Amino acid sequence: DSGVTQTPKHLITATGQRVTLRCSPRSGDLSVYWYQQSLDQGLQFLIQYYNGEERAKGNILERFSAQQFPDLHSELNLSSLELGDSALYFCASSEGQGGQPQHFGDGTRLSIL
Amino acid sequence: AQKVTQAQTEISVVEKEDVTLDCVYETRDTTYYLFWYKQPPSGELVFLIRRNSFDEQNEISGRYSWNFQKSTSSFNFTITASQVVDSAVYFCALSLTTGGNEKLTFGTGTRLTIIP
């Protein structure tokens, strides 16, 4: 058990819809990262938050947004969903200092019908 | 830009054989970290090891060992006496320590199948 909790585990929805993925980091971790794993793109970094503030952005679409709340949990919002957004979305957390291992949640599998 | 290459897409070995998974990385930074993660069929990503760019000592943990060579920009992973439970996709990853961005850049993974 990594200590990172992601909900829901599975999500099935239709094109054009909006969903919210939730992540609770390990106790004591200040950084939260979101990654997308798809068959064609592999594992791609989306965005990082550190202690409530955005720290780094990767290949995140404009239709996607995220935030980290005062209690350090994070939410990833995906809107105007397209078939190509079907993927496994991982949240990871770390202490936030450079080079620290990131511990991953079990992921949310998003299926767009 | 950083890049991680795992040239072996799939490997199959018979149980108890040794197997080495290759990882080659590219970065212009002199300070960086390398990682290996395991993704079993259940889908979660499990952290295995971290190595920083200043520490070229090889590491052994049970049946697992890692060979880091800066001269060839490689960080290879060997499983000795493989077991069926080792069947998984293994990812090598790189992160930098500058600029406050600790994102992981992953390779494409190597799918390892251990045949009983």
GROMACS .gro file of C-alpha atoms in nm:
model
  229
    1ASP     CA    1   0.000   0.000   0.000
    2SER     CA    2   0.157   0.326  -0.119
    3GLY     CA    3  -0.053   0.544   0.110
    4VAL     CA    4  -0.188   0.742  -0.186
    5THR     CA    5  -0.563   0.712  -0.231
    6GLN     CA    6  -0.738   0.773  -0.560
    7THR     CA    7  -1.111   0.774  -0.620
    8PRO     CA    8  -1.298   0.651  -0.807
    9LYS     CA    9  -1.118   0.342  -0.935
   10HIS     CA   10  -1.325   0.328  -1.250
   11LEU     CA   11  -1.524   0.589  -1.435
   12ILE     CA   12  -1.735   0.538  -1.743
   13THR     CA   13  -1.888   0.837  -1.913
   14ALA     CA   14  -1.975   0.979  -2.252
   15THR     CA   15  -1.813   1.226  -2.486
   16GLY     CA   16  -1.869   1.588  -2.395
   17GLN     CA   17  -1.908   1.518  -2.027
   18ARG     CA   18  -1.703   1.643  -1.732
   19VAL     CA   19  -1.550   1.434  -1.454
   20THR     CA   20  -1.348   1.493  -1.139
   21LEU     CA   21  -1.077   1.261  -1.015
   22ARG     CA   22  -0.968   1.282  -0.656
   23CYS     CA   23  -0.638   1.210  -0.486
   24SER     CA   24  -0.529   1.204  -0.123
   25PRO     CA   25  -0.150   1.206  -0.085
   26ARG     CA   26   0.055   1.010   0.165
   27SER     CA   27   0.062   1.159   0.509
   28GLY     CA   28   0.330   1.426   0.523
   29ASP     CA   29   0.374   1.461   0.148
   30LEU     CA   30   0.335   1.814   0.017
   31SER     CA   31   0.368   1.750  -0.356
   32VAL     CA   32   0.102   1.592  -0.573
   33TYR     CA   33   0.157   1.490  -0.932
   34TRP     CA   34  -0.087   1.378  -1.198
   35TYR     CA   35   0.010   1.143  -1.480
   36GLN     CA   36  -0.184   0.997  -1.770
   37GLN     CA   37  -0.113   0.649  -1.902
   38SER     CA   38  -0.251   0.568  -2.245
   39LEU     CA   39  -0.161   0.307  -2.502
   40ASP     CA   40  -0.034   0.556  -2.758
   41GLN     CA   41   0.132   0.814  -2.530
   42GLY     CA   42   0.264   0.597  -2.251
   43LEU     CA   43   0.307   0.754  -1.908
   44GLN     CA   44   0.294   1.131  -1.936
   45PHE     CA   45   0.329   1.396  -1.670
   46LEU     CA   46   0.035   1.634  -1.654
   47ILE     CA   47   0.080   1.871  -1.361
   48GLN     CA   48   0.241   1.911  -1.018
   49TYR     CA   49   0.122   2.095  -0.710
   50TYR     CA   50   0.328   2.173  -0.404
   51ASN     CA   51   0.160   2.281  -0.082
   52GLY     CA   52  -0.140   2.422  -0.265
   53GLU     CA   53   0.037   2.595  -0.550
   54GLU     CA   54   0.096   2.486  -0.906
   55ARG     CA   55   0.463   2.403  -0.950
   56ALA     CA   56   0.501   2.253  -1.294
   57LYS     CA   57   0.294   2.180  -1.599
   58GLY     CA   58   0.345   1.910  -1.854
   59ASN     CA   59   0.138   1.794  -2.146
   60ILE     CA   60  -0.193   1.893  -1.993
   61LEU     CA   61  -0.475   1.990  -2.226
   62GLU     CA   62  -0.660   2.317  -2.176
   63ARG     CA   63  -0.976   2.114  -2.115
   64PHE     CA   64  -0.808   1.970  -1.806
   65SER     CA   65  -0.747   2.154  -1.482
   66ALA     CA   66  -0.637   2.065  -1.135
   67GLN     CA   67  -0.605   2.209  -0.789
   68GLN     CA   68  -0.465   2.121  -0.451
   69PHE     CA   69  -0.668   2.209  -0.146
   70PRO     CA   70  -0.550   2.328   0.200
   71ASP     CA   71  -0.576   1.973   0.333
   72LEU     CA   72  -0.338   1.877   0.047
   73HIS     CA   73  -0.578   1.653  -0.140
   74SER     CA   74  -0.597   1.722  -0.511
   75GLU     CA   75  -0.858   1.704  -0.782
   76LEU     CA   76  -0.813   1.668  -1.156
   77ASN     CA   77  -1.101   1.801  -1.361
   78LEU     CA   78  -1.148   1.677  -1.716
   79SER     CA   79  -1.409   1.849  -1.930
   80SER     CA   80  -1.550   1.822  -2.282
   81LEU     CA   81  -1.432   1.466  -2.280
   82GLU     CA   82  -1.324   1.300  -2.603
   83LEU     CA   83  -1.271   0.935  -2.688
   84GLY     CA   84  -0.897   0.992  -2.679
   85ASP     CA   85  -0.912   1.090  -2.312
   86SER     CA   86  -0.974   0.728  -2.219
   87ALA     CA   87  -0.674   0.635  -2.007
   88LEU     CA   88  -0.547   0.541  -1.666
   89TYR     CA   89  -0.490   0.853  -1.458
   90PHE     CA   90  -0.240   0.827  -1.178
   91CYS     CA   91  -0.181   1.052  -0.885
   92ALA     CA   92   0.153   1.042  -0.707
   93SER     CA   93   0.287   1.220  -0.405
   94SER     CA   94   0.625   1.297  -0.256
   95GLU     CA   95   0.776   1.511   0.016
   96GLY     CA   96   0.841   1.767  -0.257
   97GLN     CA   97   1.216   1.792  -0.224
   98GLY     CA   98   1.413   1.722  -0.538
   99GLY     CA   99   1.477   1.359  -0.613
  100GLN     CA  100   1.241   1.212  -0.362
  101PRO     CA  101   1.060   0.899  -0.480
  102GLN     CA  102   0.707   0.953  -0.597
  103HIS     CA  103   0.456   0.706  -0.458
  104PHE     CA  104   0.165   0.629  -0.682
  105GLY     CA  105  -0.199   0.562  -0.616
  106ASP     CA  106  -0.378   0.273  -0.784
  107GLY     CA  107  -0.507   0.498  -1.058
  108THR     CA  108  -0.847   0.589  -1.197
  109ARG     CA  109  -0.941   0.413  -1.517
  110LEU     CA  110  -1.146   0.648  -1.731
  111SER     CA  111  -1.347   0.506  -2.019
  112ILE     CA  112  -1.521   0.737  -2.262
  113LEU     CA  113  -1.803   0.579  -2.461
  114ALA     CA  114   1.493   1.791  -2.280
  115GLN     CA  115   1.510   1.461  -2.101
  116LYS     CA  116   1.453   1.126  -2.260
  117VAL     CA  117   1.445   0.769  -2.136
  118THR     CA  118   1.474   0.477  -2.375
  119GLN     CA  119   1.379   0.121  -2.297
  120ALA     CA  120   1.454  -0.056  -2.621
  121GLN     CA  121   1.321  -0.392  -2.508
  122THR     CA  122   0.946  -0.385  -2.555
  123GLU     CA  123   0.882  -0.739  -2.438
  124ILE     CA  124   1.096  -1.009  -2.282
  125SER     CA  125   1.000  -1.366  -2.196
  126VAL     CA  126   1.218  -1.596  -1.990
  127VAL     CA  127   1.168  -1.929  -1.822
  128GLU     CA  128   1.135  -1.925  -1.446
  129LYS     CA  129   1.466  -1.924  -1.255
  130GLU     CA  130   1.654  -1.765  -1.541
  131ASP     CA  131   1.825  -1.431  -1.491
  132VAL     CA  132   1.705  -1.135  -1.694
  133THR     CA  133   1.835  -0.783  -1.749
  134LEU     CA  134   1.617  -0.488  -1.844
  135ASP     CA  135   1.797  -0.207  -2.022
  136CYS     CA  136   1.749   0.165  -1.967
  137VAL     CA  137   1.933   0.446  -2.142
  138TYR     CA  138   1.870   0.808  -2.056
  139GLU     CA  139   1.949   1.152  -2.196
  140THR     CA  140   1.980   1.476  -2.005
  141ARG     CA  141   2.204   1.780  -2.010
  142ASP     CA  142   2.176   1.828  -1.638
  143THR     CA  143   2.456   1.706  -1.417
  144THR     CA  144   2.228   1.642  -1.121
  145TYR     CA  145   1.942   1.404  -1.172
  146TYR     CA  146   1.771   1.098  -1.028
  147LEU     CA  147   1.689   0.768  -1.188
  148PHE     CA  148   1.411   0.536  -1.084
  149TRP     CA  149   1.264   0.198  -1.159
  150TYR     CA  150   0.895   0.124  -1.116
  151LYS     CA  151   0.704  -0.201  -1.152
  152GLN     CA  152   0.350  -0.220  -1.288
  153PRO     CA  153   0.202  -0.565  -1.221
  154PRO     CA  154  -0.109  -0.687  -1.405
  155SER     CA  155  -0.326  -0.529  -1.135
  156GLY     CA  156  -0.216  -0.191  -1.270
  157GLU     CA  157  -0.061  -0.002  -0.981
  158LEU     CA  158   0.286   0.152  -1.008
  159VAL     CA  159   0.527   0.030  -0.745
  160PHE     CA  160   0.848   0.216  -0.663
  161LEU     CA  161   1.155  -0.010  -0.670
  162ILE     CA  162   1.466   0.204  -0.650
  163ARG     CA  163   1.611   0.554  -0.675
  164ARG     CA  164   1.965   0.643  -0.771
  165ASN     CA  165   2.117   0.992  -0.785
  166SER     CA  166   2.364   1.098  -1.050
  167PHE     CA  167   2.653   1.124  -0.805
  168ASP     CA  168   2.626   0.772  -0.677
  169GLU     CA  169   2.746   0.511  -0.923
  170GLN     CA  170   2.756   0.231  -0.675
  171ASN     CA  171   2.566  -0.072  -0.788
  172GLU     CA  172   2.288  -0.183  -0.562
  173ILE     CA  173   2.150  -0.521  -0.474
  174SER     CA  174   1.823  -0.591  -0.301
  175GLY     CA  175   1.747  -0.958  -0.274
  176ARG     CA  176   1.708  -1.095  -0.627
  177TYR     CA  177   1.715  -0.745  -0.775
  178SER     CA  178   2.026  -0.554  -0.872
  179TRP     CA  179   2.090  -0.230  -1.055
  180ASN     CA  180   2.390  -0.123  -1.260
  181PHE     CA  181   2.430   0.252  -1.306
  182GLN     CA  182   2.696   0.367  -1.553
  183LYS     CA  183   2.722   0.738  -1.624
  184SER     CA  184   2.974   0.681  -1.900
  185THR     CA  185   2.710   0.505  -2.108
  186SER     CA  186   2.407   0.684  -1.958
  187SER     CA  187   2.258   0.354  -1.859
  188PHE     CA  188   2.073   0.226  -1.555
  189ASN     CA  189   2.008  -0.142  -1.608
  190PHE     CA  190   1.802  -0.369  -1.387
  191THR     CA  191   1.872  -0.739  -1.336
  192ILE     CA  192   1.643  -0.995  -1.180
  193THR     CA  193   1.821  -1.308  -1.066
  194ALA     CA  194   1.643  -1.642  -1.047
  195SER     CA  195   1.324  -1.496  -1.187
  196GLN     CA  196   0.985  -1.596  -1.050
  197VAL     CA  197   0.636  -1.586  -1.197
  198VAL     CA  198   0.550  -1.298  -0.961
  199ASP     CA  199   0.809  -1.088  -1.140
  200SER     CA  200   0.586  -1.078  -1.447
  201ALA     CA  201   0.500  -0.712  -1.495
  202VAL     CA  202   0.578  -0.404  -1.696
  203TYR     CA  203   0.889  -0.230  -1.570
  204PHE     CA  204   0.946   0.140  -1.621
  205CYS     CA  205   1.267   0.335  -1.595
  206ALA     CA  206   1.227   0.706  -1.518
  207LEU     CA  207   1.434   1.021  -1.481
  208SER     CA  208   1.379   1.335  -1.279
  209LEU     CA  209   1.577   1.654  -1.243
  210THR     CA  210   1.634   1.852  -0.928
  211THR     CA  211   1.654   2.202  -1.067
  212GLY     CA  212   1.378   2.454  -1.112
  213GLY     CA  213   1.146   2.293  -0.860
  214ASN     CA  214   1.006   2.058  -1.123
  215GLU     CA  215   1.044   1.702  -1.012
  216LYS     CA  216   0.833   1.547  -1.285
  217LEU     CA  217   0.919   1.195  -1.386
  218THR     CA  218   1.005   1.129  -1.748
  219PHE     CA  219   0.925   0.766  -1.814
  220GLY     CA  220   1.051   0.522  -2.070
  221THR     CA  221   0.800   0.321  -2.267
  222GLY     CA  222   0.836   0.022  -2.039
  223THR     CA  223   0.945  -0.338  -2.082
  224ARG     CA  224   0.686  -0.610  -2.045
  225LEU     CA  225   0.847  -0.904  -1.869
  226THR     CA  226   0.681  -1.243  -1.878
  227ILE     CA  227   0.816  -1.524  -1.665
  228ILE     CA  228   0.715  -1.863  -1.801
  229PRO     CA  229   0.660  -2.129  -1.535
   0.00000   0.00000   0.00000
